[in-house]
Structures are given as structure tokens and as C-alpha cells.
Short mmCIF file of C-alpha atoms in Angstrom, two decimals:
data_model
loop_
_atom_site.label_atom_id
_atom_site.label_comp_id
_atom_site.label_asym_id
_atom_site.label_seq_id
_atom_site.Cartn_x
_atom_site.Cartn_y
_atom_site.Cartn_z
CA UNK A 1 0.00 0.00 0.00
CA UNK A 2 1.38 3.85 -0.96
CA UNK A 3 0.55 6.75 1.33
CA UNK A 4 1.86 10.19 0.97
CA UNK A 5 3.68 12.20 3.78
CA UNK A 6 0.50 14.56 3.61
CA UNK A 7 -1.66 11.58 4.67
CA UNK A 8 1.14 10.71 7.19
CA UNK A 9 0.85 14.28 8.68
CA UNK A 10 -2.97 14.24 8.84
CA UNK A 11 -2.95 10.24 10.56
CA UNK A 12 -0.05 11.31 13.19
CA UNK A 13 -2.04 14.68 13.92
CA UNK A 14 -4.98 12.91 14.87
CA UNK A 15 -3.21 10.05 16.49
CA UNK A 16 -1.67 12.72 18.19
CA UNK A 17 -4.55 14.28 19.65
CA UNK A 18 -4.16 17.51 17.32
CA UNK A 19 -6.95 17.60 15.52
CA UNK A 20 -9.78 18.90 18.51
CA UNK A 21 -8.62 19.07 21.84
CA UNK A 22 -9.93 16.34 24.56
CA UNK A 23 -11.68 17.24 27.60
CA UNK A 24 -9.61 16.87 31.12
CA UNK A 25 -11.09 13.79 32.36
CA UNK A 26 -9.27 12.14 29.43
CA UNK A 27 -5.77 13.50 30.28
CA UNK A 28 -4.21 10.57 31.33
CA UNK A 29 -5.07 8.70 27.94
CA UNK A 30 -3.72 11.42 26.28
CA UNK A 31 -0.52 10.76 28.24
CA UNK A 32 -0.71 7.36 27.29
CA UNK A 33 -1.22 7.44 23.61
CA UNK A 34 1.33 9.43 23.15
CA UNK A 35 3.75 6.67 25.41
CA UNK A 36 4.79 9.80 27.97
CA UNK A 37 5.55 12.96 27.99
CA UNK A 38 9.39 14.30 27.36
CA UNK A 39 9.88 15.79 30.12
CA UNK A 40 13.65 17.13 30.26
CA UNK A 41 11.99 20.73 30.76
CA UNK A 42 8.91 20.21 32.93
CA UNK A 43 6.97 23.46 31.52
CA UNK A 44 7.63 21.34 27.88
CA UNK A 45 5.46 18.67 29.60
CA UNK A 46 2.68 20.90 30.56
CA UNK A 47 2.92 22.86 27.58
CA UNK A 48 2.52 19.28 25.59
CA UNK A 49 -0.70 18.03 27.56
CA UNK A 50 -2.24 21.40 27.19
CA UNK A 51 -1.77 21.17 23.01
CA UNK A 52 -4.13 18.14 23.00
CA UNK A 53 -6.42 18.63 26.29
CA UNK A 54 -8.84 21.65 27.28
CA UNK A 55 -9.96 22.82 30.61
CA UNK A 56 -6.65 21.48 32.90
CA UNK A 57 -5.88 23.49 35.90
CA UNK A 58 -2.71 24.89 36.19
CA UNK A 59 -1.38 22.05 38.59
CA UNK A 60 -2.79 19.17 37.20
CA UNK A 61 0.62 17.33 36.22
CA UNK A 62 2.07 18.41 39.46
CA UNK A 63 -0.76 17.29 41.04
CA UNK A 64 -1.18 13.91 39.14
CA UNK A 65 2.50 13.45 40.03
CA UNK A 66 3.28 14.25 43.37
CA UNK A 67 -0.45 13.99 44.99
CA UNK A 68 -2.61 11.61 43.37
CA UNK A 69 0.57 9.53 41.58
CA UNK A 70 -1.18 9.15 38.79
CA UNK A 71 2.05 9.85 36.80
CA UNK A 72 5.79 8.89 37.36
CA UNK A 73 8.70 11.02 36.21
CA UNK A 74 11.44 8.62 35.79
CA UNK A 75 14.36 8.46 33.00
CA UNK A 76 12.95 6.27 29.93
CA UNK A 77 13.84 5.88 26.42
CA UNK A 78 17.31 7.24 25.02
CA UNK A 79 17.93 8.16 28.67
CA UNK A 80 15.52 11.12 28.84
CA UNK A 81 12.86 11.88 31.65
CA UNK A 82 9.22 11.32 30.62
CA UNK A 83 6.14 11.46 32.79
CA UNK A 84 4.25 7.67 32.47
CA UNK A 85 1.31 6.70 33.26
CA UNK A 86 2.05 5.16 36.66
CA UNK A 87 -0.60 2.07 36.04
CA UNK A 88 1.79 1.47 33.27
CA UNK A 89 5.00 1.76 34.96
CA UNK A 90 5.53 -2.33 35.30
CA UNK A 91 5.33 -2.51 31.57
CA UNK A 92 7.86 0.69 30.45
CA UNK A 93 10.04 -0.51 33.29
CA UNK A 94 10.12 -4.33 31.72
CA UNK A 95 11.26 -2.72 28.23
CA UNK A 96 13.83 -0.25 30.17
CA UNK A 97 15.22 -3.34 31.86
CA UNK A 98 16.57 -5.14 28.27
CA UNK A 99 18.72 -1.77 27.73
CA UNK A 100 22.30 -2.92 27.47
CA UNK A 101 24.39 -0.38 26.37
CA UNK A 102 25.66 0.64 30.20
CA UNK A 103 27.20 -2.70 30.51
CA UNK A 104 29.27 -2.73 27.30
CA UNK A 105 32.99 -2.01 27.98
CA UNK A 106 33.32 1.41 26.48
CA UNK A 107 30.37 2.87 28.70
CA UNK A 108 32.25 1.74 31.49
CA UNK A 109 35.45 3.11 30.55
CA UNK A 110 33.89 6.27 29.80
CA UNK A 111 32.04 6.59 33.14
CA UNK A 112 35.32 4.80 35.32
CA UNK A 113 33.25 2.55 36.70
CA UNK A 114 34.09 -1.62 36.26
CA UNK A 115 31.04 -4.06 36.04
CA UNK A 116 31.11 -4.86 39.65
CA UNK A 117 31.29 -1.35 40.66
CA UNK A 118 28.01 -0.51 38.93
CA UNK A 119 26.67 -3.46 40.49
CA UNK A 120 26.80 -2.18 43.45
CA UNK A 121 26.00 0.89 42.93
CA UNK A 122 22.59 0.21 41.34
CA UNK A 123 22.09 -2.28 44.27
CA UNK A 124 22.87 0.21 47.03
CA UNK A 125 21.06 2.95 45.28
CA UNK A 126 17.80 0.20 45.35
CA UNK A 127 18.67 -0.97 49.09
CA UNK A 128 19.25 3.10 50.67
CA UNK A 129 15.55 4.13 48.75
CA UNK A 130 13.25 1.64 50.22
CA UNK A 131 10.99 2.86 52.03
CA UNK A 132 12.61 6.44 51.63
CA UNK A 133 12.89 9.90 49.83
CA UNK A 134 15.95 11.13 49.58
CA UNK A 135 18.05 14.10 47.85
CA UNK A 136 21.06 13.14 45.53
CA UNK A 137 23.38 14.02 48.02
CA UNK A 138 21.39 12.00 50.79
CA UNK A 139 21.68 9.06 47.94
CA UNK A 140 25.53 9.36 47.43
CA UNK A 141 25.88 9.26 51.42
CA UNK A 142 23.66 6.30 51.46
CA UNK A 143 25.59 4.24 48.60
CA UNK A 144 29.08 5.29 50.22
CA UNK A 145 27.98 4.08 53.47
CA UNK A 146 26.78 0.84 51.71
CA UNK A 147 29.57 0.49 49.07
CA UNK A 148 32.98 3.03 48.68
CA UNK A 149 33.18 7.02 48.86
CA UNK A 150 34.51 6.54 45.21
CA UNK A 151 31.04 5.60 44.09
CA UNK A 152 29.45 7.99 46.13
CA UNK A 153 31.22 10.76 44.36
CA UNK A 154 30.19 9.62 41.44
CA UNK A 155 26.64 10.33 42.43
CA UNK A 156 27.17 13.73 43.52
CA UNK A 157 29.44 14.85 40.18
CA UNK A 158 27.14 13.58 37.61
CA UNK A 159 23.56 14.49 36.99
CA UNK A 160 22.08 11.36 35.78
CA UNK A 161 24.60 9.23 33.97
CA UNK A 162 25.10 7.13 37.17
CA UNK A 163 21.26 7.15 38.27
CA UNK A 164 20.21 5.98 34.81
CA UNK A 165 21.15 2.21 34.95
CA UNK A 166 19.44 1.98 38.52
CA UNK A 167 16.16 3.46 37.06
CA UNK A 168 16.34 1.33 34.01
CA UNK A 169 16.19 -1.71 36.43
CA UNK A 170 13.92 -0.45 38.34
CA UNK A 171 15.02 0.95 41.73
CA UNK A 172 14.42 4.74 41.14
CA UNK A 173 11.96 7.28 39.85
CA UNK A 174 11.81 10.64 40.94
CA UNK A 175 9.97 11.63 44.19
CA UNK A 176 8.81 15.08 45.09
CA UNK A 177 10.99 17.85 45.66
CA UNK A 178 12.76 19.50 48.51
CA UNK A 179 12.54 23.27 48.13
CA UNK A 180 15.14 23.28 44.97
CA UNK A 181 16.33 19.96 45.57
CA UNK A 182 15.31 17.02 43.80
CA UNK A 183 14.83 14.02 45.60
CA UNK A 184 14.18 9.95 44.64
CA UNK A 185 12.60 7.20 46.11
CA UNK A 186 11.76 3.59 44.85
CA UNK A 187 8.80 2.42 42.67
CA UNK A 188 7.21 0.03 45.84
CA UNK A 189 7.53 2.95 47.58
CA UNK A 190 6.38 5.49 45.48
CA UNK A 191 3.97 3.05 43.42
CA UNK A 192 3.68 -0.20 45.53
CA UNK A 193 4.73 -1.85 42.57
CA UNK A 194 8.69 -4.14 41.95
CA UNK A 195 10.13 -4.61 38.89
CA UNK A 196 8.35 -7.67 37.62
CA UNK A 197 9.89 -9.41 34.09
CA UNK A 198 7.27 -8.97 31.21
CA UNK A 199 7.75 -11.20 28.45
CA UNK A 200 7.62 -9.05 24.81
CA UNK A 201 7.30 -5.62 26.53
CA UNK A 202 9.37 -3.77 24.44
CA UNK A 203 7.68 -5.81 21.31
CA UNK A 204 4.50 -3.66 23.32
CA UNK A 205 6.23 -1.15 23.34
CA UNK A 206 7.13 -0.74 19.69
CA UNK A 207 3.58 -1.35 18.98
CA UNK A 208 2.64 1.68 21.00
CA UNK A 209 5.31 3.54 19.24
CA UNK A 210 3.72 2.82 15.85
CA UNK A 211 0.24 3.49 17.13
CA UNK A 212 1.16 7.75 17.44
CA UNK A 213 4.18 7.67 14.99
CA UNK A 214 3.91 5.21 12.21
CA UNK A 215 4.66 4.37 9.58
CA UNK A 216 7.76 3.67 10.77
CA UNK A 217 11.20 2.62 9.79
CA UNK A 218 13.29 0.08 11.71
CA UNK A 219 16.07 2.99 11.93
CA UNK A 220 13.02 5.31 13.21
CA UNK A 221 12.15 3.31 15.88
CA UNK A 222 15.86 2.17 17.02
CA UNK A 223 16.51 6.05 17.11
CA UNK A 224 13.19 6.96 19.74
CA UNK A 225 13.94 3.76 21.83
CA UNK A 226 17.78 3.99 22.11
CA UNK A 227 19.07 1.57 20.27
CA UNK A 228 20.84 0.20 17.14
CA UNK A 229 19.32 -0.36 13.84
CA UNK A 230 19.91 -4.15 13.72
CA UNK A 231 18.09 -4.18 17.52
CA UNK A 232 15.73 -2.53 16.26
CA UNK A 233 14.88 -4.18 12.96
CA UNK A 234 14.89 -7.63 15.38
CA UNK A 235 12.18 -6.01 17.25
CA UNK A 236 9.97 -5.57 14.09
CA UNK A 237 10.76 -8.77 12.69
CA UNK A 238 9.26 -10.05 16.62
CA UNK A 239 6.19 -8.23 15.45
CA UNK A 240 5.32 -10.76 12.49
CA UNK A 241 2.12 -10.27 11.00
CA UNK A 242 1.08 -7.13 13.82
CA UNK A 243 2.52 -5.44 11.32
CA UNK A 244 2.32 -4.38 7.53
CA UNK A 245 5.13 -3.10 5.01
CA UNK A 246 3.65 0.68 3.73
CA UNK A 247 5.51 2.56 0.93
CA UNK A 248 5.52 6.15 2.03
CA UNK A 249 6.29 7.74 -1.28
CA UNK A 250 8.54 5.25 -2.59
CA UNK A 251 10.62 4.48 0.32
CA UNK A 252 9.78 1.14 2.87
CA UNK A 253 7.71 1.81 6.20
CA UNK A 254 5.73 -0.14 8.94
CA UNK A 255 2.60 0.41 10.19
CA UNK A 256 0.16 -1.87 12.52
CA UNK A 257 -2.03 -4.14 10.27
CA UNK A 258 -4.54 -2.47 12.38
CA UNK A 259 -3.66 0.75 11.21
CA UNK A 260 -3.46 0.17 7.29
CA UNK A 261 -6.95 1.00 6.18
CA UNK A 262 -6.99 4.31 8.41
CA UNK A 263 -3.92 5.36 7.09
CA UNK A 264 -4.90 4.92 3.74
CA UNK A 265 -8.20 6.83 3.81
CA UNK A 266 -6.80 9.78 6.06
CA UNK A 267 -8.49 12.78 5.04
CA UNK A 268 -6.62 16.44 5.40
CA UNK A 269 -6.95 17.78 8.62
CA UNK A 270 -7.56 21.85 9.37
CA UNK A 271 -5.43 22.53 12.54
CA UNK A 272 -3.36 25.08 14.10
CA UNK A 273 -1.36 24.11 17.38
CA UNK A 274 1.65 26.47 18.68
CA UNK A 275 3.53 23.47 20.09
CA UNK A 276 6.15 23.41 23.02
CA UNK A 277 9.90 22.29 23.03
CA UNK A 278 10.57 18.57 22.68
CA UNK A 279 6.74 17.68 21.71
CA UNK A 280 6.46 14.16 20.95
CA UNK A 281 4.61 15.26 17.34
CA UNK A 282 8.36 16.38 16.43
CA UNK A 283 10.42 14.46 17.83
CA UNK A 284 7.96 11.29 15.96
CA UNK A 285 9.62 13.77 12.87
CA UNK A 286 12.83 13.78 13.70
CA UNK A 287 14.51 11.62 11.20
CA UNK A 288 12.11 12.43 7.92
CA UNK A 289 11.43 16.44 8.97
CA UNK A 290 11.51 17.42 5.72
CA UNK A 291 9.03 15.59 4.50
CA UNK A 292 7.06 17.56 6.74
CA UNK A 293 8.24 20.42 6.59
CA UNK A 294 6.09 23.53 5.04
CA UNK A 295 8.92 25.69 3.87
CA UNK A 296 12.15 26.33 6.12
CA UNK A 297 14.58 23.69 6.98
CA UNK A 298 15.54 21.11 9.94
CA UNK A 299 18.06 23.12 11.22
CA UNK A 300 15.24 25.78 12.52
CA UNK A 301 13.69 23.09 14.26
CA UNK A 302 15.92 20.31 15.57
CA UNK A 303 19.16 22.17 16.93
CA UNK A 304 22.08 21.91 17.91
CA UNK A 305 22.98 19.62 21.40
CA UNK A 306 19.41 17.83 20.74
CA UNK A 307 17.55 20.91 21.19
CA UNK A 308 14.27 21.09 19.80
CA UNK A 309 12.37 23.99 18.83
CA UNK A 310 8.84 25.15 19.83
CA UNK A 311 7.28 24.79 16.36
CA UNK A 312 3.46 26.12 14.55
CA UNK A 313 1.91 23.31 13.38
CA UNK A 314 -0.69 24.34 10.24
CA UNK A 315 -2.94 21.06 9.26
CA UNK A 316 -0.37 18.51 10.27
CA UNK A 317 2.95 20.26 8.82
CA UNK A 318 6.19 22.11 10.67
CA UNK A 319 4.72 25.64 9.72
CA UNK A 320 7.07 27.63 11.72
CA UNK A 321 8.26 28.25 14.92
CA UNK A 322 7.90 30.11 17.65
CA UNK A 323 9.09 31.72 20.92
CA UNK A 324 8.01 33.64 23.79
CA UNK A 325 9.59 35.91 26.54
CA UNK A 326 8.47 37.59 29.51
CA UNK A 327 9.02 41.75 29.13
CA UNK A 328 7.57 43.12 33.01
CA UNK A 329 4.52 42.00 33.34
CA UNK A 330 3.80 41.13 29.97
CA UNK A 331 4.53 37.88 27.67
CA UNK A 332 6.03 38.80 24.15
CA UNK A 333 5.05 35.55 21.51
CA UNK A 334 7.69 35.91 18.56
CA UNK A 335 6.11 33.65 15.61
CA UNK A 336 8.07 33.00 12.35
CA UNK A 337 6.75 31.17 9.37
CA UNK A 338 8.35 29.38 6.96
CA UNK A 339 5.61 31.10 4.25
CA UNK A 340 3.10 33.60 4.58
CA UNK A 341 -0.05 31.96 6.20
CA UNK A 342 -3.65 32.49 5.25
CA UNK A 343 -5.92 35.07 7.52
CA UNK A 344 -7.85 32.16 8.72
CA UNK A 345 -4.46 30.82 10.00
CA UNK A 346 -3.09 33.73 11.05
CA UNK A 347 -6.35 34.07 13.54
CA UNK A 348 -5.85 30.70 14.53
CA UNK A 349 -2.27 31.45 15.59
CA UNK A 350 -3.42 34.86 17.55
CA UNK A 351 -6.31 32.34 19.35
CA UNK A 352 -3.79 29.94 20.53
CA UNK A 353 -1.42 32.80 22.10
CA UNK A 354 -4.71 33.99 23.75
CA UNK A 355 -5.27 30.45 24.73
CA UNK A 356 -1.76 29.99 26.09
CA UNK A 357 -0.74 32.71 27.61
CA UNK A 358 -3.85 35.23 27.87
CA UNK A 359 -3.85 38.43 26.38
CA UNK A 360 -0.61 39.87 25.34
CA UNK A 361 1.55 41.30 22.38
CA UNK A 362 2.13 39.00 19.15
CA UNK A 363 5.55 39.68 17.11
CA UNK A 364 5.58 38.31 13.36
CA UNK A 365 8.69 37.38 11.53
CA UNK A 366 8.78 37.21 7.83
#
């Protein structure tokens, strides 16, 4: 079967929640579909939930994570923190768990740590936050105690290259925090829930993947879940017949045989969304952008050190981008197309900087 990138757009953007905003009670699904929220910048997080989702308060993924625990922030694929569903946790935790690539002798060397060292690191770090919350410095006095002062240090010099492998297997996620500290704790006792094995979660997972971001390459997914191109392409071969070869104007994609027939009769969708840094509905773009494009290139989008740009997205396409600053008590929204947009857009755009940030002065560039 052929699709074109337009149809692509217009599938994702629904899949994506993009096309008409849900109501708050549906949040959490939202969260779900869209396998987390990236949540390296926390106000990228809210900003992303808010895109798809009308009527949430102002603290609802604060509240969701640190009161009713309805999320967990914890680090997840390609080592970045996303906010999970926490009823999903045992499941993203099962696919975290196959990650390999911190026990291969060059991440060792490169972190000066030896297999048995980080052993017993991500053991102590597992044994010192049962039943506890606890700062990174109250961690690396824990794991000294429990282990060396060599691997303590190692705690308290690193952000999260030495946390990492202990969350992957399952004896971390982020707790609430301590004025401007961050703390951790452990999933039973955060979640009252141990890292159980799940047999073909990250063959699950890739299915989710595929179920916002298809059609897919092998290389695509490999990229979002962290690893190489032939583990990846093993993954999809796992799959068998849950999935379907699409041509994507003329090159090879995947797609869930449950998704075929709605892919192929996607209609266009009308949509403006002014969406935050690091939204999944770009990063899903990251490797094909300019098929998605609307005028402009990658490089205004995906820069430099992995930074990705808050983009306009006009009926499924990279439009523009965007920006916004804080000038006294008013917020300044700097918006650049990549071509001059229709008046009906151009309204759109002004509602959505109403909708965002309330009343306040609109820049155009270009």
C-alpha cells in the first residue's frame, strides 16, 4: 500500500490528539497514547498536555505526580525523563530493563566505573531508597555508606549518567521535591509496585510507538527507543504479521495491520497548534522532517545539542516556529513562518497565544 507524507501528517495529527482538543477527564489517555511525555523541561510537559487537552488546571501534572501519583517522572527511552502513566510503569520498566548499552565495555570506561562497581551501585542505590525519599546528596551518602566514597562521588558529580542504569532496572523514579532539591525514592515505595519481568514488553512497546508515529522505519524506531538499527529491525521482525510493510512515497515503512486501512483513507486535517519544546509530534519527525516540513529547513527546528524547537503546526505540517519571553509584566510571543499563512491561519495562531498565555503582544517574523 502507498501513502503520501500529507496523509502521514494528517494520521499522526490525529493520532496525536491535534486535531480537537480532549476534555480533562481524558488527560491521562492522552498521556498514554502518546507513550509519555518528554519531560527534560517540565513546563515542555505541561505545555505538551495542554496542546491536545482543554480545561486542565494549572497544577494538574504536578498534582497527578506528586499527589494523586497518577504519573511517574522517571528516565525512559534514550535516557531522557518522561512522565508515564504510573498504572503502566511495570510494563515501560520491563522494556527499560533489556537496555544494554551501560554494561558494554566502552560505557564503562567512559564513566570509570568496572562491572562490579556498577553493580553495586545500582544495588545500594535500590537498598538506601526503600521505604525512603531522599536528595542526591542524601543518595551518594547512602551508597558510600553501603559500598565506597569513590562511588558515592560519582553520584554527587554527575547528573544522571550514574542514576540511569538503577532506574532502568527499576530501583528509582523521581519523588517530590525539597525546596530546589530534587529528591528519589523507589517504585514500591512510590507506586507499591517491583520490577516484575514482562515477556515481549518492548515488542508492546514498539507497537505503541507505531500506534502515534507510524509508519515507521526500523532505523526510526531504534533512534526513539535507544538503540541500534539491527536491535531494532529484530524487534519488528518479533512483530510478524502485527505489522504491515507501507511505501511512504517510494521508500519502505511499517505500520500496525490495524492501522493500514486508516492510514490509507486519512483525510486532510484543518489545525493550528503552537507546540512546546521537545513535543512528541516532532520528535515522531525527527529523522524524515523534511518531509514535513512547510517551507524552512531542519536546522530551525531540531538544533544543535538535541535541542528542539517550539514549532506552529498548520494542518499537520512544521509551519514555523515560535518563541516567547516575559518583558515586566507582559509575555512577548515571537512567531516566524516558513511562508506567509492564510488570515484564517493567522487568527488561529493569535487564538492559541490567547489560549496559552492570555492576552498579550504577538511579534511576526517574515
Amino acid at each position: 500500500m502507498s501513502v503520501t507524507w500529507r496523509q502521514v501528517a494528517a494520521w499522526r495529527t490525529r493520532r496525536h490528539g491535534l486535531d480537537a482538543r480532549r476534555p480533562a477527564g481524558e488527560a491521562l489517555d492522552v498521556v498514554s497514547r502518546l507513550c509519555g511525555l518528554h519531560a527534560q523541561l517540565m513546563s515542555s510537559a505541561e505545555a505538551t498536555l495542554a496542546a491536545r487537552v482543554d480545561g486542565l488546571p494549572d497544577d494538574a501534572v504536578e498534582r497527578a505526580l506528586w499527589t494523586d501519583r497518577t504519573l511517574v517522572k522517571t528516565w525512559s527511552m534514550r535516557g531522557t525523563l518522561h512522565l508515564l502513566p504510573a498504572a503502566e510503569y511495570p510494563l515501560w520498566q520491563a522494556g527499560f530493563a533489556t537496555y544494554r548499552h551501560y554494561l558494554k565495555p566502552v560505557w564503562l570506561r567512559n564513566f570509570h566505573l568496572t562491572a562490579d562497581e556498577l553493580t553495586a551501585l545500582v544495588d545500594a542505590v535500590g537498598e538506601a531508597l526503600a521505604d525512603r525519599v531522599l536528595t542526591r546528596a542524601e543518595l551518594a551518602d547512602e551508597v558510600a555508606a553501603r559500598t565506597s566514597a569513590h562511588l558515592g562521588e560519582k553520584l554527587r558529580e554527575s547528573w544522571g549518567a550514574y542514576l540511569k542504569p538503577a532506574s532502568f532496572q527499576g530501583r528509582l523514579v523521581f519523588g517530590p521535591g525539597e525546596g530546589q532539591f530534587v529528591r528519589f525514592t523507589a517504585p514500591r515505595t512510590w507506586l507499591g509496585v517491583d520490577p516484575t519481568p514482562w515477556e515481549g514488553a518492548v515488542e508492546e512497546v514498539a507497537l505503541r510507538f507505531l500506534a502515534q508515529q507510524g509508519p515507521a522505519t526500523r532505523e526510526d524506531f531504534a533512534r526513539w527507543w535507544g538503540v541500534s538499527p539491527a536491535d531494532g529491525g529484530r524487534v519488528f521482525k518479533a512483530l510478524g504479521d502485527r505489522i504491515e510493510p507501507v511505501d511512504v512515497e517510494g521508500a519502505a515503512h511499517w505500520a500496525r495491520a490495524e492501522d493500514v486501512e486508516s492510514l490509507r483513507t486519512a483525510e486532510p486535517v484543518k489545525t493550528v497548534r503552537l507546540l512546546p519544546a521537545f513535543d512528541q509530534y516532532v520528535v515522531a519527525a525527527t529523522r524524515h522532517a523534511t518531509h514535513l516540513l512547510d517551507g524552512g529547513s531542519p536546522e530551525k527546528v531540531y538544533r544543535p545539542q538535541g535541542w528542539l524547537s517550539p514549532v506552529l503546526m498548520v494542518n499537520g505540517m512544521l509551519a514555523g516556529v515560535w518563541s516567547q519571553e516575559r518583558k515586566g509584566g507582559r509575555v512577548a510571543v515571537t512567531v516566524e513562518p516558513f511562508r506567509s499563512l492564510s488570515a484564517a491561519a493567522r487568527k488561529a495562531v493569535l487564538n492559541e497565544v490567547d489560549r496559552l498565555t492570555g492576552p498579550t503582544e504577538v511579534h511576526w517574523v517574515g
